[in-house]
PDB file of C-alpha atoms in Angstrom:
ATOM      1  CA  UNK A   1       0.194   0.019   0.081  1.00 78.00           C
ATOM      2  CA  UNK A   2       1.489   3.574  -1.192  1.00 92.00           C
ATOM      3  CA  UNK A   3       1.845   6.073   1.160  1.00 95.00           C
ATOM      4  CA  UNK A   4       1.843   9.813   0.656  1.00 96.00           C
ATOM      5  CA  UNK A   5       3.662  12.244   3.130  1.00 97.00           C
ATOM      6  CA  UNK A   6       2.835  15.818   2.363  1.00 98.00           C
ATOM      7  CA  UNK A   7       4.812  18.897   4.193  1.00 97.00           C
ATOM      8  CA  UNK A   8       2.918  22.070   3.849  1.00 97.00           C
ATOM      9  CA  UNK A   9       4.777  25.264   3.093  1.00 95.00           C
ATOM     10  CA  UNK A  10       4.664  28.245   0.389  1.00 94.00           C
ATOM     11  CA  UNK A  11       7.139  27.709  -2.480  1.00 94.00           C
ATOM     12  CA  UNK A  12       9.661  30.551  -3.443  1.00 91.00           C
ATOM     13  CA  UNK A  13      12.917  31.328  -1.975  1.00 92.00           C
ATOM     14  CA  UNK A  14      11.487  34.292  -0.036  1.00 92.00           C
ATOM     15  CA  UNK A  15       9.254  31.635   1.964  1.00 92.00           C
ATOM     16  CA  UNK A  16      12.247  29.122   2.500  1.00 91.00           C
ATOM     17  CA  UNK A  17      13.328  29.916   5.960  1.00 93.00           C
ATOM     18  CA  UNK A  18       9.975  30.884   7.532  1.00 94.00           C
ATOM     19  CA  UNK A  19       7.810  29.484  10.427  1.00 94.00           C
ATOM     20  CA  UNK A  20       5.132  28.483   7.902  1.00 94.00           C
ATOM     21  CA  UNK A  21       7.605  26.232   6.043  1.00 95.00           C
ATOM     22  CA  UNK A  22       8.574  23.740   8.475  1.00 97.00           C
ATOM     23  CA  UNK A  23       6.655  20.922   6.613  1.00 97.00           C
ATOM     24  CA  UNK A  24       8.450  21.350   3.912  1.00 97.00           C
ATOM     25  CA  UNK A  25      11.864  21.262   6.332  1.00 97.00           C
ATOM     26  CA  UNK A  26      10.601  17.886   7.359  1.00 97.00           C
ATOM     27  CA  UNK A  27      10.261  16.510   3.911  1.00 97.00           C
ATOM     28  CA  UNK A  28      13.913  17.387   3.081  1.00 95.00           C
ATOM     29  CA  UNK A  29      14.871  15.883   6.366  1.00 96.00           C
ATOM     30  CA  UNK A  30      13.119  12.779   5.238  1.00 96.00           C
ATOM     31  CA  UNK A  31      14.306  12.942   1.785  1.00 95.00           C
ATOM     32  CA  UNK A  32      17.850  12.867   3.226  1.00 93.00           C
ATOM     33  CA  UNK A  33      17.472  10.128   5.893  1.00 93.00           C
ATOM     34  CA  UNK A  34      15.989   8.011   3.095  1.00 93.00           C
ATOM     35  CA  UNK A  35      18.658   9.308   0.334  1.00 92.00           C
ATOM     36  CA  UNK A  36      15.935   9.849  -1.931  1.00 91.00           C
ATOM     37  CA  UNK A  37      16.642  11.475  -5.538  1.00 81.00           C
ATOM     38  CA  UNK A  38      16.047  15.128  -6.547  1.00 87.00           C
ATOM     39  CA  UNK A  39      12.035  15.623  -6.429  1.00 91.00           C
ATOM     40  CA  UNK A  40      10.356  16.080  -9.786  1.00 92.00           C
ATOM     41  CA  UNK A  41       7.310  18.534 -10.453  1.00 93.00           C
ATOM     42  CA  UNK A  42       3.761  16.706 -10.681  1.00 94.00           C
ATOM     43  CA  UNK A  43       0.418  17.015  -8.972  1.00 91.00           C
ATOM     44  CA  UNK A  44       1.348  21.040  -8.616  1.00 92.00           C
ATOM     45  CA  UNK A  45       3.882  19.682  -6.426  1.00 92.00           C
ATOM     46  CA  UNK A  46       7.388  18.814  -5.687  1.00 93.00           C
ATOM     47  CA  UNK A  47       7.512  14.701  -5.404  1.00 95.00           C
ATOM     48  CA  UNK A  48       9.997  12.431  -4.382  1.00 95.00           C
ATOM     49  CA  UNK A  49       9.588   8.519  -4.343  1.00 94.00           C
ATOM     50  CA  UNK A  50      11.368   6.080  -1.724  1.00 93.00           C
ATOM     51  CA  UNK A  51      10.496   2.525  -0.751  1.00 90.00           C
ATOM     52  CA  UNK A  52      10.264   2.210   3.334  1.00 91.00           C
ATOM     53  CA  UNK A  53       9.973  -1.372   4.826  1.00 88.00           C
ATOM     54  CA  UNK A  54       8.595  -2.505   1.295  1.00 88.00           C
ATOM     55  CA  UNK A  55       5.859   0.377   0.752  1.00 87.00           C
ATOM     56  CA  UNK A  56       6.237   2.914  -1.895  1.00 94.00           C
ATOM     57  CA  UNK A  57       6.419   6.219  -0.210  1.00 95.00           C
ATOM     58  CA  UNK A  58       5.828   9.608  -2.205  1.00 96.00           C
ATOM     59  CA  UNK A  59       7.243  12.666  -0.176  1.00 97.00           C
ATOM     60  CA  UNK A  60       5.418  15.893  -1.535  1.00 96.00           C
ATOM     61  CA  UNK A  61       5.433  19.502  -1.253  1.00 96.00           C
ATOM     62  CA  UNK A  62       2.632  21.311  -2.719  1.00 96.00           C
ATOM     63  CA  UNK A  63       3.620  24.231  -4.689  1.00 95.00           C
ATOM     64  CA  UNK A  64       0.057  25.586  -4.892  1.00 92.00           C
ATOM     65  CA  UNK A  65       0.831  27.908  -1.796  1.00 90.00           C
ATOM     66  CA  UNK A  66      -0.475  26.875   1.561  1.00 90.00           C
ATOM     67  CA  UNK A  67      -4.107  28.135   1.659  1.00 93.00           C
ATOM     68  CA  UNK A  68      -4.786  25.883  -1.220  1.00 95.00           C
ATOM     69  CA  UNK A  69      -2.552  22.928  -0.310  1.00 96.00           C
ATOM     70  CA  UNK A  70      -5.892  20.641  -0.827  1.00 96.00           C
ATOM     71  CA  UNK A  71      -5.743  20.957  -4.551  1.00 96.00           C
ATOM     72  CA  UNK A  72      -2.322  19.534  -4.591  1.00 97.00           C
ATOM     73  CA  UNK A  73      -2.972  16.655  -2.190  1.00 97.00           C
ATOM     74  CA  UNK A  74      -6.243  15.896  -3.867  1.00 97.00           C
ATOM     75  CA  UNK A  75      -4.385  15.608  -7.390  1.00 96.00           C
ATOM     76  CA  UNK A  76      -1.986  13.169  -5.790  1.00 96.00           C
ATOM     77  CA  UNK A  77      -4.314  11.223  -3.941  1.00 96.00           C
ATOM     78  CA  UNK A  78      -6.150  10.813  -7.357  1.00 96.00           C
ATOM     79  CA  UNK A  79      -3.607   9.980  -9.518  1.00 94.00           C
ATOM     80  CA  UNK A  80      -2.347   7.233  -6.884  1.00 94.00           C
ATOM     81  CA  UNK A  81      -5.659   6.158  -6.443  1.00 95.00           C
ATOM     82  CA  UNK A  82      -5.370   6.533  -2.649  1.00 94.00           C
ATOM     83  CA  UNK A  83      -8.850   6.335  -1.266  1.00 92.00           C
ATOM     84  CA  UNK A  84      -7.782   5.931   2.709  1.00 92.00           C
ATOM     85  CA  UNK A  85      -6.460   8.643   3.706  1.00 93.00           C
ATOM     86  CA  UNK A  86      -6.927   8.013   7.777  1.00 93.00           C
ATOM     87  CA  UNK A  87      -4.022   5.086   6.528  1.00 92.00           C
ATOM     88  CA  UNK A  88      -2.208   6.569   3.718  1.00 94.00           C
ATOM     89  CA  UNK A  89      -1.980  10.327   4.022  1.00 97.00           C
ATOM     90  CA  UNK A  90       0.500  11.965   6.704  1.00 98.00           C
ATOM     91  CA  UNK A  91       0.452  15.502   6.630  1.00 98.00           C
ATOM     92  CA  UNK A  92       3.126  17.585   8.360  1.00 98.00           C
ATOM     93  CA  UNK A  93       2.900  21.140   9.288  1.00 97.00           C
ATOM     94  CA  UNK A  94       3.209  24.227  11.743  1.00 96.00           C
ATOM     95  CA  UNK A  95       1.255  24.954  14.515  1.00 96.00           C
ATOM     96  CA  UNK A  96       1.313  28.219  16.484  1.00 93.00           C
ATOM     97  CA  UNK A  97      -0.379  26.631  19.336  1.00 94.00           C
ATOM     98  CA  UNK A  98       2.750  24.736  20.125  1.00 96.00           C
ATOM     99  CA  UNK A  99       6.075  25.885  21.682  1.00 96.00           C
ATOM    100  CA  UNK A 100       8.924  26.223  19.785  1.00 96.00           C
ATOM    101  CA  UNK A 101      10.431  22.800  19.314  1.00 94.00           C
ATOM    102  CA  UNK A 102       7.464  20.827  20.308  1.00 97.00           C
ATOM    103  CA  UNK A 103       6.008  18.184  17.775  1.00 98.00           C
ATOM    104  CA  UNK A 104       2.371  16.693  18.511  1.00 97.00           C
ATOM    105  CA  UNK A 105       0.886  13.791  16.430  1.00 97.00           C
ATOM    106  CA  UNK A 106      -2.975  13.416  15.901  1.00 96.00           C
ATOM    107  CA  UNK A 107      -4.929  10.969  14.133  1.00 94.00           C
ATOM    108  CA  UNK A 108      -7.333  13.125  12.936  1.00 94.00           C
ATOM    109  CA  UNK A 109      -9.250  16.491  13.623  1.00 92.00           C
ATOM    110  CA  UNK A 110     -10.390  20.195  12.836  1.00 91.00           C
ATOM    111  CA  UNK A 111      -7.923  22.266  11.241  1.00 89.00           C
ATOM    112  CA  UNK A 112      -7.510  24.340  14.280  1.00 89.00           C
ATOM    113  CA  UNK A 113      -7.642  27.684  12.083  1.00 86.00           C
ATOM    114  CA  UNK A 114      -4.823  26.699   9.745  1.00 92.00           C
ATOM    115  CA  UNK A 115      -5.546  27.080   6.486  1.00 92.00           C
ATOM    116  CA  UNK A 116      -3.597  24.565   4.646  1.00 94.00           C
ATOM    117  CA  UNK A 117      -5.227  21.832   6.815  1.00 96.00           C
ATOM    118  CA  UNK A 118      -8.657  23.409   6.096  1.00 96.00           C
ATOM    119  CA  UNK A 119      -8.264  23.317   2.481  1.00 96.00           C
ATOM    120  CA  UNK A 120      -7.045  19.588   2.591  1.00 97.00           C
ATOM    121  CA  UNK A 121     -10.085  19.064   4.650  1.00 97.00           C
ATOM    122  CA  UNK A 122     -12.436  20.654   2.080  1.00 96.00           C
ATOM    123  CA  UNK A 123     -10.865  18.748  -0.873  1.00 97.00           C
ATOM    124  CA  UNK A 124     -10.728  15.197   0.640  1.00 95.00           C
ATOM    125  CA  UNK A 125     -14.194  15.892   2.309  1.00 95.00           C
ATOM    126  CA  UNK A 126     -12.712  14.242   5.877  1.00 96.00           C
ATOM    127  CA  UNK A 127     -10.866  15.400   8.543  1.00 96.00           C
ATOM    128  CA  UNK A 128      -9.734  11.689   9.239  1.00 95.00           C
ATOM    129  CA  UNK A 129      -6.063  11.938   8.231  1.00 96.00           C
ATOM    130  CA  UNK A 130      -2.620  11.539  10.595  1.00 97.00           C
ATOM    131  CA  UNK A 131      -0.792  14.509  11.022  1.00 97.00           C
ATOM    132  CA  UNK A 132       2.396  16.116  12.654  1.00 98.00           C
ATOM    133  CA  UNK A 133       2.326  19.418  14.039  1.00 97.00           C
ATOM    134  CA  UNK A 134       5.393  21.310  14.399  1.00 98.00           C
ATOM    135  CA  UNK A 135       5.593  23.709  17.328  1.00 96.00           C
ATOM    136  CA  UNK A 136       6.651  27.433  15.884  1.00 96.00           C
ATOM    137  CA  UNK A 137       5.131  29.395  18.762  1.00 94.00           C
ATOM    138  CA  UNK A 138       2.713  32.364  19.134  1.00 90.00           C
ATOM    139  CA  UNK A 139       3.261  35.687  18.228  1.00 88.00           C
ATOM    140  CA  UNK A 140       3.407  37.914  21.126  1.00 84.00           C
ATOM    141  CA  UNK A 141       1.813  41.472  21.504  1.00 83.00           C
ATOM    142  CA  UNK A 142       0.271  42.958  18.636  1.00 87.00           C
ATOM    143  CA  UNK A 143       2.161  41.024  15.888  1.00 86.00           C
ATOM    144  CA  UNK A 144      -0.551  40.204  13.159  1.00 90.00           C
ATOM    145  CA  UNK A 145      -0.355  35.930  12.768  1.00 90.00           C
ATOM    146  CA  UNK A 146       0.333  36.642   8.765  1.00 89.00           C
ATOM    147  CA  UNK A 147       3.642  38.337   9.758  1.00 90.00           C
ATOM    148  CA  UNK A 148       4.594  36.155  12.488  1.00 93.00           C
ATOM    149  CA  UNK A 149       4.394  32.936  10.292  1.00 91.00           C
ATOM    150  CA  UNK A 150       5.822  34.537   7.496  1.00 92.00           C
ATOM    151  CA  UNK A 151       8.664  35.440   9.673  1.00 92.00           C
ATOM    152  CA  UNK A 152      12.024  33.469  10.314  1.00 94.00           C
ATOM    153  CA  UNK A 153      12.739  31.767  13.698  1.00 94.00           C
ATOM    154  CA  UNK A 154      15.065  33.631  16.075  1.00 93.00           C
ATOM    155  CA  UNK A 155      18.814  32.346  16.336  1.00 96.00           C
ATOM    156  CA  UNK A 156      18.070  30.945  19.702  1.00 96.00           C
ATOM    157  CA  UNK A 157      15.065  29.080  18.295  1.00 96.00           C
ATOM    158  CA  UNK A 158      16.981  27.450  15.348  1.00 96.00           C
ATOM    159  CA  UNK A 159      18.124  24.591  17.551  1.00 96.00           C
ATOM    160  CA  UNK A 160      14.590  23.652  18.895  1.00 97.00           C
ATOM    161  CA  UNK A 161      13.021  23.449  15.471  1.00 96.00           C
ATOM    162  CA  UNK A 162      15.821  21.797  14.152  1.00 96.00           C
ATOM    163  CA  UNK A 163      15.495  18.917  16.803  1.00 97.00           C
ATOM    164  CA  UNK A 164      11.696  19.106  15.944  1.00 97.00           C
ATOM    165  CA  UNK A 165      12.044  18.711  12.360  1.00 97.00           C
ATOM    166  CA  UNK A 166      14.351  15.565  12.980  1.00 98.00           C
ATOM    167  CA  UNK A 167      12.228  13.957  15.363  1.00 97.00           C
ATOM    168  CA  UNK A 168       8.824  14.865  12.986  1.00 97.00           C
ATOM    169  CA  UNK A 169      11.125  13.122  10.097  1.00 97.00           C
ATOM    170  CA  UNK A 170      11.642  10.167  12.424  1.00 97.00           C
ATOM    171  CA  UNK A 171       8.083   9.813  13.046  1.00 96.00           C
ATOM    172  CA  UNK A 172       6.897  10.085   9.463  1.00 96.00           C
ATOM    173  CA  UNK A 173       9.433   7.131   8.530  1.00 96.00           C
ATOM    174  CA  UNK A 174       8.066   5.229  11.372  1.00 94.00           C
ATOM    175  CA  UNK A 175       4.335   6.081   9.919  1.00 95.00           C
ATOM    176  CA  UNK A 176       5.418   3.859   6.861  1.00 93.00           C
ATOM    177  CA  UNK A 177       5.864   0.651   8.507  1.00 90.00           C
ATOM    178  CA  UNK A 178       3.862   1.022  12.193  1.00 92.00           C
ATOM    179  CA  UNK A 179       0.159   1.693  12.952  1.00 91.00           C
ATOM    180  CA  UNK A 180      -0.129   5.326  13.590  1.00 93.00           C
ATOM    181  CA  UNK A 181      -1.335   4.954  16.943  1.00 93.00           C
ATOM    182  CA  UNK A 182       1.790   3.397  17.972  1.00 94.00           C
ATOM    183  CA  UNK A 183       3.844   5.928  16.353  1.00 94.00           C
ATOM    184  CA  UNK A 184       1.467   8.581  18.333  1.00 93.00           C
ATOM    185  CA  UNK A 185       2.630   6.479  21.593  1.00 95.00           C
ATOM    186  CA  UNK A 186       6.221   6.739  20.930  1.00 93.00           C
ATOM    187  CA  UNK A 187       6.552  10.368  19.700  1.00 94.00           C
ATOM    188  CA  UNK A 188       3.790  12.105  21.841  1.00 90.00           C
TER     189      UNK A 188
END
């Protein structure tokens, strides 16, 4: 059974190092750990493939921009004929409700106000798909949310987020060979 691991972010150099792009960072980390080839453009995404524990795994970074990520996820799932997002899809993304450096795995749930997740839920017609949330902290004072998620991490935060990205990649690889509830137990 094929697996689709999607990291959310925005395409373009200007967004590369922003808080909103930690999902892309995780996909890059997974790619390094699995020694996958350079990604190719398809399904409105950058996609690389690997085999993990006898399963074909697709690592996906949508090129659609965050707020319409669901279009790319739906295109990939349709092309691959994946019809069980609760078993075949894993989405990795930033979460302002978690402190910088924390990760949290969930089997399903609402968007929590995250527009990328909202788009995926809308395009799939279900909230039932596993996800890994990477904490990026919450803005202080009157910093607008959009400005915050499109900002870079402070130098002191980089080691924390780096560790979180590594752990999210480890959890994602484990998802390819272990039932997700067990992955949650190991990483939450």
